[in-house]
Coordinates of C-alpha atoms and ligand atoms in Angstrom, one line a residue:
Chain A
X1190 CA 106.4 10.9 -88.6
X1191 CA 103.4 9.4 -86.9
X1192 CA 105.5 6.8 -85.1
X1193 CA 107.8 9.5 -84.0
X1194 CA 105.1 11.6 -82.5
X1195 CA 103.0 8.9 -80.9
X1196 CA 105.1 8.3 -77.7
X1197 CA 105.3 11.9 -76.5
X1198 CA 101.6 12.5 -77.2
X1199 CA 100.6 9.3 -75.4
X1200 CA 102.8 10.4 -72.5
X1201 CA 101.2 13.8 -72.4
X1202 CA 97.8 12.2 -72.4
X1203 CA 98.8 9.9 -69.5
X1204 CA 100.2 12.9 -67.6
X1205 CA 96.9 14.8 -68.0
X1206 CA 95.0 11.8 -66.7
X1207 CA 97.3 11.5 -63.7
X1208 CA 96.9 15.3 -63.0
X1209 CA 93.2 15.0 -63.3
X1210 CA 93.0 12.2 -60.8
X1211 CA 95.4 13.8 -58.4
X1212 CA 93.3 17.0 -58.4
X1213 CA 90.0 15.2 -58.1
X1214 CA 91.3 13.3 -55.1
X1215 CA 91.8 16.6 -53.3
X1216 CA 88.1 16.8 -52.8
X1217 CA 87.5 13.1 -52.0
X1218 CA 88.1 11.1 -48.9
X1219 CA 90.3 9.5 -47.7
X1220 CA 92.7 12.3 -47.0
X1221 CA 96.2 11.4 -45.8
X1222 CA 97.0 14.5 -43.7
X1223 CA 100.1 12.8 -42.2
X1224 CA 101.6 12.3 -45.6
X1225 CA 100.8 16.0 -46.6
X1226 CA 102.6 17.3 -43.5
X1227 CA 105.5 14.9 -43.9
X1228 CA 106.0 16.1 -47.5
X1229 CA 105.7 19.7 -46.5
X1230 CA 108.5 19.1 -44.1
X1231 CA 110.6 17.4 -46.7
X1232 CA 110.0 20.0 -49.4
X1233 CA 109.6 23.2 -47.4
X1234 CA 111.9 22.8 -44.4
X1235 CA 114.3 20.7 -46.4
X1236 CA 114.8 23.3 -49.2
X1237 CA 114.8 26.4 -46.9
X1238 CA 118.5 26.8 -46.4
X1239 CA 119.4 26.3 -50.1
X1240 CA 116.6 28.7 -51.1
X1241 CA 117.8 31.4 -48.7
X1242 CA 121.4 31.0 -49.8
X1243 CA 120.6 31.2 -53.6
X1244 CA 118.1 34.0 -53.0
X1245 CA 120.6 36.1 -51.1
X1246 CA 123.4 35.8 -53.7
X1247 CA 121.1 36.4 -56.7
X1248 CA 120.0 39.6 -55.0
X1249 CA 123.6 40.5 -54.4
X1250 CA 124.6 39.9 -58.0
X1251 CA 121.7 41.6 -59.6
X1252 CA 122.4 44.7 -57.6
X1253 CA 126.0 44.8 -58.5
X1254 CA 125.3 44.4 -62.2
X1255 CA 122.4 46.9 -62.2
X1256 CA 124.2 49.5 -60.2
X1257 CA 126.9 49.7 -63.0
X1258 CA 124.2 50.3 -65.6
X1259 CA 122.3 52.7 -63.5
X1260 CA 125.4 54.7 -62.7
X1261 CA 125.6 55.8 -66.3
X1262 CA 122.3 57.6 -65.9
X1263 CA 123.1 58.7 -62.4
X1264 CA 120.2 56.7 -61.2
X1265 CA 121.7 54.3 -58.7
X1266 CA 119.1 55.5 -56.2
X1267 CA 116.6 53.5 -58.1
X1268 CA 118.4 50.2 -57.7
X1269 CA 115.9 49.0 -55.1
X1270 CA 113.1 49.3 -57.6
X1271 CA 114.8 47.2 -60.3
X1272 CA 115.9 44.5 -57.9
X1273 CA 112.4 44.2 -56.4
X1274 CA 110.7 43.9 -59.7
X1275 CA 113.2 41.4 -61.3
X1276 CA 113.1 39.2 -58.2
X1277 CA 109.4 39.2 -57.4
X1278 CA 108.2 38.9 -61.0
X1279 CA 110.7 36.5 -62.5
X1280 CA 113.9 35.4 -60.7
X1281 CA 112.5 34.5 -57.3
X1282 CA 109.8 32.2 -58.7
X1283 CA 112.1 30.6 -61.4
X1284 CA 115.2 30.1 -59.3
X1285 CA 113.2 28.6 -56.4
X1286 CA 111.3 26.4 -58.8
X1287 CA 114.5 25.2 -60.5
X1288 CA 116.1 24.4 -57.1
X1289 CA 113.1 22.6 -55.9
X1290 CA 112.8 20.7 -59.2
X1291 CA 116.4 19.6 -58.8
X1292 CA 115.9 18.6 -55.2
X1293 CA 112.4 17.3 -55.0
X1294 CA 111.2 16.3 -58.4
X1295 CA 114.2 13.9 -58.3
X1296 CA 113.4 12.8 -54.8
X1297 CA 109.8 12.1 -55.6
X1298 CA 110.6 10.3 -58.8
X1299 CA 113.2 8.1 -57.2
X1300 CA 111.1 7.3 -54.2
X1301 CA 108.0 6.4 -56.2
X1302 CA 110.2 4.7 -58.8
X1303 CA 111.8 2.4 -56.2
X1304 CA 108.3 1.6 -54.9
X1305 CA 107.2 0.8 -58.4
X1306 CA 110.1 -1.6 -59.2
X1307 CA 109.8 -3.4 -55.8
X1308 CA 106.0 -3.9 -56.5
X1309 CA 105.0 -1.7 -53.5
X1310 CA 102.6 0.2 -55.8
X1311 CA 101.1 -3.1 -57.0
X1312 CA 100.8 -4.2 -53.3
X1313 CA 99.1 -1.0 -52.4
X1314 CA 96.5 -1.5 -55.1
X1315 CA 96.1 -5.2 -54.2
X1316 CA 95.5 -4.2 -50.6
X1317 CA 92.9 -1.6 -51.4
X1318 CA 94.8 1.7 -51.4
X1319 CA 94.7 4.1 -54.4
X1320 CA 98.4 5.0 -55.0
X1321 CA 97.4 8.3 -56.5
X1322 CA 95.4 9.3 -53.4
X1323 CA 98.1 8.0 -51.0
X1324 CA 101.2 9.2 -52.9
X1325 CA 100.5 11.7 -55.6
X1326 CA 97.9 14.0 -54.1
X1327 CA 99.7 14.6 -50.8
X1328 CA 102.9 15.5 -52.7
X1329 CA 101.0 17.8 -55.0
X1330 CA 99.2 19.6 -52.1
X1331 CA 102.4 19.9 -50.1
X1332 CA 104.3 21.3 -53.0
X1333 CA 101.5 23.8 -53.9
X1334 CA 101.6 25.2 -50.3
X1335 CA 105.3 25.2 -49.8
X1336 CA 106.7 26.4 -53.1
X1337 CA 104.9 29.8 -53.0
X1338 CA 106.1 30.2 -49.4
X1339 CA 109.6 29.4 -50.3
X1340 CA 109.4 31.9 -53.2
X1341 CA 108.3 34.6 -50.8
X1342 CA 111.3 33.9 -48.6
X1343 CA 113.6 33.8 -51.6
X1344 CA 112.2 37.2 -52.9
X1345 CA 112.6 38.8 -49.5
X1346 CA 116.1 37.5 -48.9
X1347 CA 117.1 38.5 -52.4
X1348 CA 115.9 42.1 -51.9
X1349 CA 117.8 42.1 -48.6
X1350 CA 120.9 40.9 -50.5
X1351 CA 120.4 43.9 -52.8
X1352 CA 120.2 46.1 -49.7
X1353 CA 123.6 44.9 -48.5
X1354 CA 125.2 46.1 -51.7
X1355 CA 123.2 49.3 -51.9
X1356 CA 124.2 50.2 -48.4
X1357 CA 127.9 49.1 -48.5
X1358 CA 129.0 49.9 -52.0
X1359 CA 126.4 52.4 -53.3
X1360 CA 126.0 54.3 -50.0
X1361 CA 122.2 54.4 -50.1
X1362 CA 120.3 54.8 -46.9
X1363 CA 118.0 52.1 -45.7
X1364 CA 114.9 54.2 -46.2
X1365 CA 116.0 55.2 -49.8
X1366 CA 116.4 51.5 -50.8
X1367 CA 113.4 50.0 -49.1
X1368 CA 111.0 52.8 -50.2
X1369 CA 112.0 52.5 -53.8
X1370 CA 111.8 48.7 -53.6
X1371 CA 108.4 48.8 -51.9
X1372 CA 106.9 51.4 -54.2
X1373 CA 108.0 49.7 -57.3
X1374 CA 105.8 46.6 -56.6
X1375 CA 102.3 46.7 -57.9
X1376 CA 99.4 44.4 -57.3
X1377 CA 100.0 42.8 -60.7
X1378 CA 103.6 41.9 -59.7
X1379 CA 102.5 40.3 -56.5
X1380 CA 99.9 38.2 -58.3
X1381 CA 102.3 36.9 -60.9
X1382 CA 104.9 36.4 -58.3
X1383 CA 102.6 34.1 -56.4
X1384 CA 100.7 32.5 -59.3
X1385 CA 103.9 31.4 -61.0
X1386 CA 105.2 29.3 -58.1
X1387 CA 101.7 27.8 -57.7
X1388 CA 101.7 26.6 -61.3
X1389 CA 105.3 25.4 -61.1
X1390 CA 104.4 23.5 -57.9
X1391 CA 101.8 21.5 -59.8
X1392 CA 104.1 20.7 -62.6
X1393 CA 107.1 19.8 -60.5
X1394 CA 105.3 17.5 -58.2
X1395 CA 103.2 15.8 -60.9
X1396 CA 106.2 15.4 -63.2
X1397 CA 108.1 13.8 -60.4
X1398 CA 105.2 11.4 -59.6
X1399 CA 104.5 10.7 -63.2
X1400 CA 108.0 9.5 -64.0
X1401 CA 108.3 7.7 -60.7
X1402 CA 105.1 5.7 -61.3
X1403 CA 106.1 4.9 -64.9
X1404 CA 109.4 3.4 -63.9
X1405 CA 110.2 0.0 -65.4
X1406 CA 113.4 -1.9 -65.6
X1407 CA 114.7 -2.3 -62.0
X1408 CA 117.1 0.0 -60.2
X1409 CA 118.5 1.3 -63.5
X1410 CA 115.1 2.4 -64.4
X1411 CA 114.8 4.4 -61.2
X1412 CA 118.0 6.3 -62.1
X1413 CA 116.5 7.0 -65.6
X1414 CA 113.2 8.1 -64.2
X1415 CA 114.9 10.5 -61.7
X1416 CA 117.0 12.2 -64.5
X1417 CA 114.0 12.5 -66.8
X1418 CA 111.9 14.0 -64.0
X1419 CA 114.4 16.7 -63.3
X1420 CA 115.0 17.6 -66.9
X1421 CA 111.4 17.7 -67.9
X1422 CA 110.3 19.6 -64.8
X1423 CA 113.0 22.2 -65.3
X1424 CA 112.2 22.7 -69.0
X1425 CA 108.5 23.1 -68.1
X1426 CA 109.4 25.7 -65.5
X1427 CA 111.1 27.8 -68.2
X1428 CA 108.4 27.3 -70.8
X1429 CA 105.7 28.2 -68.4
X1430 CA 107.4 31.2 -67.0
X1431 CA 107.7 32.5 -70.6
X1432 CA 104.0 31.9 -71.2
X1433 CA 102.8 33.4 -68.0
X1434 CA 105.1 36.4 -68.3
X1435 CA 103.7 37.0 -71.8
X1436 CA 100.2 36.9 -70.4
X1437 CA 100.9 39.3 -67.6
X1438 CA 102.9 41.7 -69.8
X1439 CA 99.9 41.9 -72.1
X1440 CA 97.6 42.6 -69.2
X1441 CA 99.4 45.8 -68.3
Chain B
X155 CA 97.8 -31.0 -74.1
X156 CA 95.5 -27.9 -74.3
X157 CA 93.7 -26.0 -71.6
X158 CA 90.4 -27.5 -70.3
X159 CA 87.2 -26.1 -71.7
X160 CA 86.2 -23.3 -69.2
X161 CA 82.8 -23.4 -67.5
X162 CA 81.3 -21.2 -64.9
X163 CA 79.9 -22.4 -61.6
X164 CA 79.7 -21.3 -58.0
X165 CA 82.9 -23.1 -57.0
X166 CA 84.9 -21.2 -59.6
X167 CA 87.5 -19.0 -58.0
X168 CA 89.4 -17.8 -61.0
X169 CA 88.7 -18.1 -64.7
X170 CA 90.7 -17.0 -67.7
X171 CA 88.9 -17.1 -71.0
X172 CA 91.1 -16.6 -74.0
X173 CA 93.0 -13.8 -72.4
X174 CA 95.5 -11.8 -74.4
X175 CA 97.8 -9.0 -73.1
X176 CA 100.5 -6.9 -74.8
X177 CA 103.1 -4.4 -73.6
X178 CA 103.8 -2.1 -76.5
X179 CA 105.3 -4.7 -79.0
X180 CA 105.8 -7.5 -76.5
X181 CA 103.1 -10.2 -76.3
X182 CA 103.0 -11.1 -72.6
X183 CA 99.9 -13.3 -72.6
X184 CA 98.1 -15.0 -75.6
X185 CA 95.1 -17.2 -75.7
X186 CA 95.2 -18.1 -71.9
X187 CA 92.2 -20.2 -70.8
X188 CA 91.9 -22.1 -67.5
X189 CA 89.6 -22.4 -64.6
X190 CA 90.6 -22.7 -61.0
X191 CA 88.2 -24.1 -58.4
X192 CA 88.1 -24.0 -54.6
X193 CA 90.4 -26.6 -53.0
X194 CA 92.8 -26.7 -55.9
X195 CA 96.5 -25.9 -55.8
X196 CA 97.9 -24.7 -59.1
X197 CA 101.6 -24.6 -59.9
X198 CA 102.6 -22.5 -62.8
X199 CA 106.1 -23.3 -64.3
X200 CA 107.7 -21.3 -67.0
X201 CA 111.0 -19.7 -68.1
X202 CA 111.9 -16.2 -67.3
X203 CA 109.8 -13.7 -69.2
X204 CA 107.1 -16.3 -70.1
X205 CA 104.4 -14.2 -68.6
X206 CA 103.9 -15.7 -65.1
X207 CA 103.9 -12.5 -63.2
X208 CA 101.8 -10.8 -65.8
X209 CA 99.2 -13.6 -65.4
X210 CA 99.0 -13.2 -61.7
X211 CA 98.7 -9.4 -61.9
X212 CA 96.0 -9.7 -64.6
X213 CA 94.1 -12.1 -62.2
X214 CA 94.0 -9.3 -59.6
X215 CA 93.0 -6.7 -62.1
X216 CA 96.3 -4.9 -61.6
X217 CA 96.9 -5.1 -65.4
X218 CA 94.0 -5.1 -67.8
X219 CA 94.0 -7.6 -70.7
X220 CA 93.5 -6.5 -74.3
X221 CA 91.2 -9.3 -75.1
X222 CA 89.3 -12.2 -73.4
X223 CA 87.6 -12.3 -70.0
X224 CA 88.9 -12.8 -66.5
X225 CA 86.4 -13.8 -63.7
X226 CA 87.5 -13.6 -60.1
X227 CA 85.0 -15.3 -57.7
X228 CA 82.6 -15.4 -60.6
X229 CA 82.7 -11.7 -61.3
X230 CA 84.1 -10.4 -64.5
X231 CA 86.8 -8.0 -63.5
X232 CA 88.0 -6.7 -66.9
X233 CA 85.8 -3.6 -66.9
X234 CA 85.4 -2.9 -63.2
X235 CA 86.6 0.4 -61.8
X236 CA 89.5 0.4 -59.4
X237 CA 87.2 1.2 -56.5
X238 CA 85.0 -1.7 -57.3
X239 CA 88.0 -4.0 -57.6
X240 CA 89.1 -3.2 -54.0
X241 CA 86.3 -5.3 -52.5
X242 CA 87.0 -8.3 -54.7
X243 CA 90.8 -8.1 -54.2
X244 CA 90.4 -8.0 -50.4
X245 CA 89.4 -11.7 -50.7
X246 CA 92.7 -12.6 -52.4
X247 CA 96.1 -12.8 -50.6
X248 CA 99.1 -12.1 -52.7
X249 CA 102.9 -12.5 -52.3
X250 CA 104.7 -10.4 -54.9
X251 CA 107.9 -11.6 -56.6
X252 CA 109.8 -8.4 -55.6
X253 CA 108.2 -8.6 -52.1
X254 CA 106.1 -5.4 -52.2
X255 CA 106.6 -4.8 -48.5
X256 CA 106.2 -1.1 -47.7
X257 CA 109.6 0.0 -46.6
X258 CA 108.5 3.2 -44.9
X259 CA 106.5 1.3 -42.2
X260 CA 107.5 -1.5 -39.7
X261 CA 107.1 -5.2 -40.3
X262 CA 104.1 -5.2 -37.8
X263 CA 102.4 -2.4 -39.6
X264 CA 103.0 -4.1 -43.0
X265 CA 101.3 -7.3 -41.7
X266 CA 98.5 -5.3 -40.2
X267 CA 97.9 -3.3 -43.3
X268 CA 95.4 -5.7 -45.0
X269 CA 93.3 -5.9 -41.8
X270 CA 93.2 -2.1 -41.2
X271 CA 92.6 -1.3 -44.8
X272 CA 89.5 -3.4 -45.2
X273 CA 86.6 -1.0 -45.0
X274 CA 84.1 -3.8 -44.3
X275 CA 84.2 -4.4 -40.6
X276 CA 85.5 -2.2 -37.9
X277 CA 87.9 -4.2 -35.7
X278 CA 89.6 -3.3 -32.4
X279 CA 93.3 -2.5 -32.3
X280 CA 93.8 -5.2 -29.7
X281 CA 92.4 -7.7 -32.1
X282 CA 94.6 -6.5 -34.9
X283 CA 97.6 -6.7 -32.6
X284 CA 96.9 -10.3 -31.7
X285 CA 96.3 -11.3 -35.3
X286 CA 99.6 -9.7 -36.4
X287 CA 101.6 -11.5 -33.7
X288 CA 99.8 -14.8 -34.6
X289 CA 100.6 -14.3 -38.3
X290 CA 104.2 -13.4 -37.6
X291 CA 104.5 -16.4 -35.2
X292 CA 103.2 -18.6 -38.0
X293 CA 106.2 -17.6 -40.2
X294 CA 108.4 -17.7 -37.1
X295 CA 109.3 -14.0 -37.1
X296 CA 107.3 -12.6 -34.2
X297 CA 110.5 -10.9 -32.8
X298 CA 110.8 -8.7 -35.9
X299 CA 107.5 -6.9 -35.4
X300 CA 109.1 -3.5 -34.7
X301 CA 111.9 -3.8 -37.4
X302 CA 111.8 -2.2 -40.8
X303 CA 111.7 -4.5 -43.9
X304 CA 115.1 -3.2 -44.9
X305 CA 116.6 -4.7 -41.7
X306 CA 115.6 -8.2 -42.7
X307 CA 117.2 -10.8 -45.0
X308 CA 115.6 -11.8 -48.3
X309 CA 114.2 -15.0 -46.9
X310 CA 112.8 -13.2 -43.9
X311 CA 111.2 -10.6 -46.1
X312 CA 109.6 -13.3 -48.1
X313 CA 108.1 -14.8 -44.9
X314 CA 106.8 -11.4 -43.8
X315 CA 105.2 -11.2 -47.2
X316 CA 103.5 -14.5 -46.6
X317 CA 102.2 -13.4 -43.2
X318 CA 100.8 -10.2 -44.8
X319 CA 99.2 -12.2 -47.7
X320 CA 97.4 -14.7 -45.4
X321 CA 96.5 -12.6 -42.4
X322 CA 92.9 -12.0 -43.6
X323 CA 92.5 -15.8 -44.2
X324 CA 91.6 -15.3 -47.9
X325 CA 90.1 -18.2 -49.8
X326 CA 92.5 -17.7 -52.7
X327 CA 96.3 -16.9 -52.3
X328 CA 98.6 -16.1 -55.1
X329 CA 102.4 -16.6 -54.7
X330 CA 104.7 -15.1 -57.2
X331 CA 108.1 -17.0 -57.3
X332 CA 108.2 -17.5 -53.5
X333 CA 111.6 -19.3 -53.6
X334 CA 113.3 -17.3 -56.3
X335 CA 116.8 -16.2 -55.3
X336 CA 116.9 -18.3 -52.1
X337 CA 119.2 -21.1 -51.0
X338 CA 117.7 -24.6 -51.1
X339 CA 117.2 -24.8 -47.3
X340 CA 115.4 -21.5 -47.0
X341 CA 113.4 -22.3 -50.2
X342 CA 112.2 -25.5 -48.5
X343 CA 111.2 -23.7 -45.3
X344 CA 109.2 -21.2 -47.4
X345 CA 107.4 -24.0 -49.3
X346 CA 106.7 -25.8 -46.1
X347 CA 105.1 -22.7 -44.8
X348 CA 102.9 -22.3 -47.9
X349 CA 101.8 -25.9 -47.7
X350 CA 101.0 -25.5 -44.0
X351 CA 99.0 -22.4 -44.6
X352 CA 97.1 -24.1 -47.4
X353 CA 96.1 -27.0 -45.3
X354 CA 95.3 -25.1 -42.1
X355 CA 93.0 -22.6 -43.9
X356 CA 91.8 -24.9 -46.8
X357 CA 92.7 -22.1 -49.1
X358 CA 93.2 -22.5 -52.9
X359 CA 96.8 -21.6 -54.0
X360 CA 98.1 -20.4 -57.3
X361 CA 101.9 -20.7 -57.1
X362 CA 104.3 -19.4 -59.8
X363 CA 107.7 -20.9 -59.6
X364 CA 110.7 -21.9 -61.7
X365 CA 111.6 -24.8 -59.4
X366 CA 109.9 -28.1 -60.0
X367 CA 110.6 -29.2 -56.4
X368 CA 108.2 -26.5 -55.1
X369 CA 105.3 -27.9 -57.1
X370 CA 106.4 -31.4 -56.1
X371 CA 106.2 -30.5 -52.4
X372 CA 102.7 -28.9 -52.9
X373 CA 101.4 -32.0 -54.7
X374 CA 102.8 -34.7 -52.4
X375 CA 102.8 -33.3 -48.9
X376 CA 100.1 -32.3 -46.6
X377 CA 100.3 -30.5 -43.3
X378 CA 99.0 -32.6 -40.4
X379 CA 97.1 -30.4 -38.0
X380 CA 97.2 -32.8 -35.1
X381 CA 101.0 -33.4 -35.0
X382 CA 102.1 -30.2 -36.7
X383 CA 104.3 -31.9 -39.4
X384 CA 104.3 -32.1 -43.1
X385 CA 103.6 -35.6 -44.2
X386 CA 103.7 -37.3 -47.6
X387 CA 100.2 -38.0 -48.8
X388 CA 99.1 -41.6 -49.3
X389 CA 97.9 -42.9 -52.6
X390 CA 100.5 -41.0 -54.6
X391 CA 101.6 -42.5 -57.9
X392 CA 98.8 -45.0 -58.4
X393 CA 95.0 -45.5 -58.5
X394 CA 92.7 -43.2 -60.5
X395 CA 90.9 -39.8 -60.2
X396 CA 91.3 -38.0 -56.9
X397 CA 93.1 -41.0 -55.4
X398 CA 96.2 -40.3 -57.4
X399 CA 96.0 -36.6 -56.6
X400 CA 94.8 -36.0 -53.1
X401 CA 96.1 -32.5 -52.9
X402 CA 94.2 -31.5 -56.1
X403 CA 97.4 -30.1 -57.5
X404 CA 97.4 -29.1 -61.1
X405 CA 100.5 -28.1 -63.0
X406 CA 100.5 -25.5 -65.8
X407 CA 103.5 -24.7 -68.0
X408 CA 103.9 -21.3 -69.7
X409 CA 106.0 -20.6 -72.7
X410 CA 106.3 -17.2 -74.3
X411 CA 102.9 -16.0 -73.1
X412 CA 101.1 -19.2 -73.9
X413 CA 99.8 -22.0 -71.7
X414 CA 101.5 -25.1 -73.2
X415 CA 100.5 -27.7 -70.5
X416 CA 97.8 -28.2 -67.9
X417 CA 97.5 -31.4 -66.0
X418 CA 98.6 -33.5 -63.0
X419 CA 102.1 -34.3 -61.9
X420 CA 101.9 -37.7 -63.5
X421 CA 100.9 -36.2 -66.8
X422 CA 103.6 -33.6 -66.5
X423 CA 106.3 -36.2 -65.9
X424 CA 105.0 -38.3 -68.8
X425 CA 105.3 -35.4 -71.2
X426 CA 107.7 -35.8 -74.0
X427 CA 107.7 -32.2 -75.1
X428 CA 111.2 -30.9 -75.0
X429 CA 110.3 -27.5 -73.3
X430 CA 108.0 -29.1 -70.8
X431 CA 110.2 -31.9 -69.8
X432 CA 113.1 -29.4 -69.1
X433 CA 111.2 -28.4 -65.9
X434 CA 111.1 -32.0 -64.7
X435 CA 114.4 -33.3 -63.3
X436 CA 115.1 -36.7 -64.9
X437 CA 115.6 -38.6 -61.6
X438 CA 112.0 -38.1 -60.6
Ligands
ATP2516 N1 105.6 -3.2 -67.4 C1 106.0 -3.8 -68.5 N2 106.3 -3.1 -69.6 C2 106.8 -3.7 -70.7 N3 107.0 -5.1 -70.8 C3 106.7 -5.8 -69.7 C4 106.2 -5.3 -68.5 N4 106.1 -6.3 -67.6 C5 106.4 -7.4 -68.2 N5 106.8 -7.1 -69.5 C6 107.3 -8.1 -70.5 O1 106.3 -9.2 -70.5 C7 106.9 -10.4 -70.6 C8 106.4 -11.3 -69.5 O2 106.9 -10.8 -68.3 P1 106.6 -11.4 -66.9 O3 107.1 -10.5 -65.8 O4 105.2 -11.8 -66.8 O5 107.6 -12.7 -66.9 P2 107.8 -13.8 -65.8 O6 107.3 -15.1 -66.3 O7 107.2 -13.4 -64.5 O8 109.4 -13.9 -65.7 P3 110.3 -14.1 -64.4 O9 110.3 -15.6 -64.1 O10 111.6 -13.6 -64.8 O11 109.7 -13.4 -63.2 C9 108.4 -10.2 -70.6 O12 108.8 -10.2 -72.0 C10 108.6 -8.8 -70.1 O13 109.7 -8.2 -70.7
MG2517 MG1 107.9 -12.9 -62.7

């Protein structure tokens, strides 16, 4: 039993140490601004089109599903409210995070993993550069800035997707839909809608870096690290959203 | 043959004192003791997985040993923080087995990296530019300055790695398998460069290799600064003390994490141990 539990606990401990160092470096020079902007471009701009596409269709689909249920109570006029709440609280943050985990946790893990197996990480340390400062912290900062922004975009596009259905197949007016969507959102919803992507951003970027930097065993190892990073990051997104939702539901 | 009794003095560049190191259940190093002094060339031979890379990385403090002490330039590095190690490491040049060239920046930027990253003295960009061209000319690759490492052949990347390792003129240079995976001609070119660098800077070299010829070249050839050629050293094969070993080359052989031989080329060739003698081709 002990032998079985030791590796995951040791890994968690290493992960927490890495996270601690990465966060500490935010407040310490040197700061690699170029790397932060480059990563923001890779994560933010690079993920924008896929986030818009998925956001739009998830809004579309939720509205179609919900309108059927609401029609039973003659409440299709309220569809904007339901779409807005589901997207902003839950689906927007989670869908965006899962997409970015698939796209960027893997990208980060494979990039850092290749650097590890070609001894570029060792060379960096031998030449006086802290790899956590140079590689991990910029990715973490870039992710924490861009993921909430991507989530806002996804939320908005999703609500717009809902509007397309509401207008075309439910025959709602623009003002009916948007007023109901806008009024449904409370301060609490906005806070959890932005806090979640921020927390996910930490986890996705650090999990990617963690598996990348732990890579051993040549190019095969890079593939393994990449897969592990995506799986672990995605699982953590779901676990954390359940935890955070639980906290916010209790707050109400 | 066992390792020499280590002792500390000012000339000591690198000292291992009973160093042990494990990866999970693999013993990578065990009971390693040796001392390397200024002016020496050390050649480490050993089978794949015998711990040669691990030894080099431990010498730089990139991997921490589980037991024993490691002294680099007389300072114990086992317990130093990474930030404190940076200053000491900046006096060591290193060529990694897998190259370790940064593939996101150009060859020129790679070679300039050690100069720019030393936070000791501020140097002008002009000066850096000149040094980079000089270092690349030394390895006969000055035309590749704006290329990316991925555009070069394996042998060229190795040479760029050498240029980066020696651009700061460090007193100690570590080479990890500089000829691994290269054809015999390229391998010879690389070794000639290493010998040339050693003799023009008077640097101490620690060279890990699987090829006995590499060590043979380091032990028996010297770069002549006046005519620019590698020449066989005189006095080889006879006499006593330094006379028989003018390049101060010492061979070490590793087996499964242990140091099983330390001595001169003559002693190595005289060894009757079946593992050790496998590294020495019979016709030598
Ligand atoms: N990061 C690591 N994690 C686990 N085991 C490792 C690690 N690095 C090395 N080892 C193990 O330590 C032992 C020594 O490895 P090392 O790389 O030092 O060998 P080597 O002598 O350099 O071999 P080669 O000539 O193939 O380069 C091997 O058994 C290897 O599997
Ligand atoms: Mg090796």
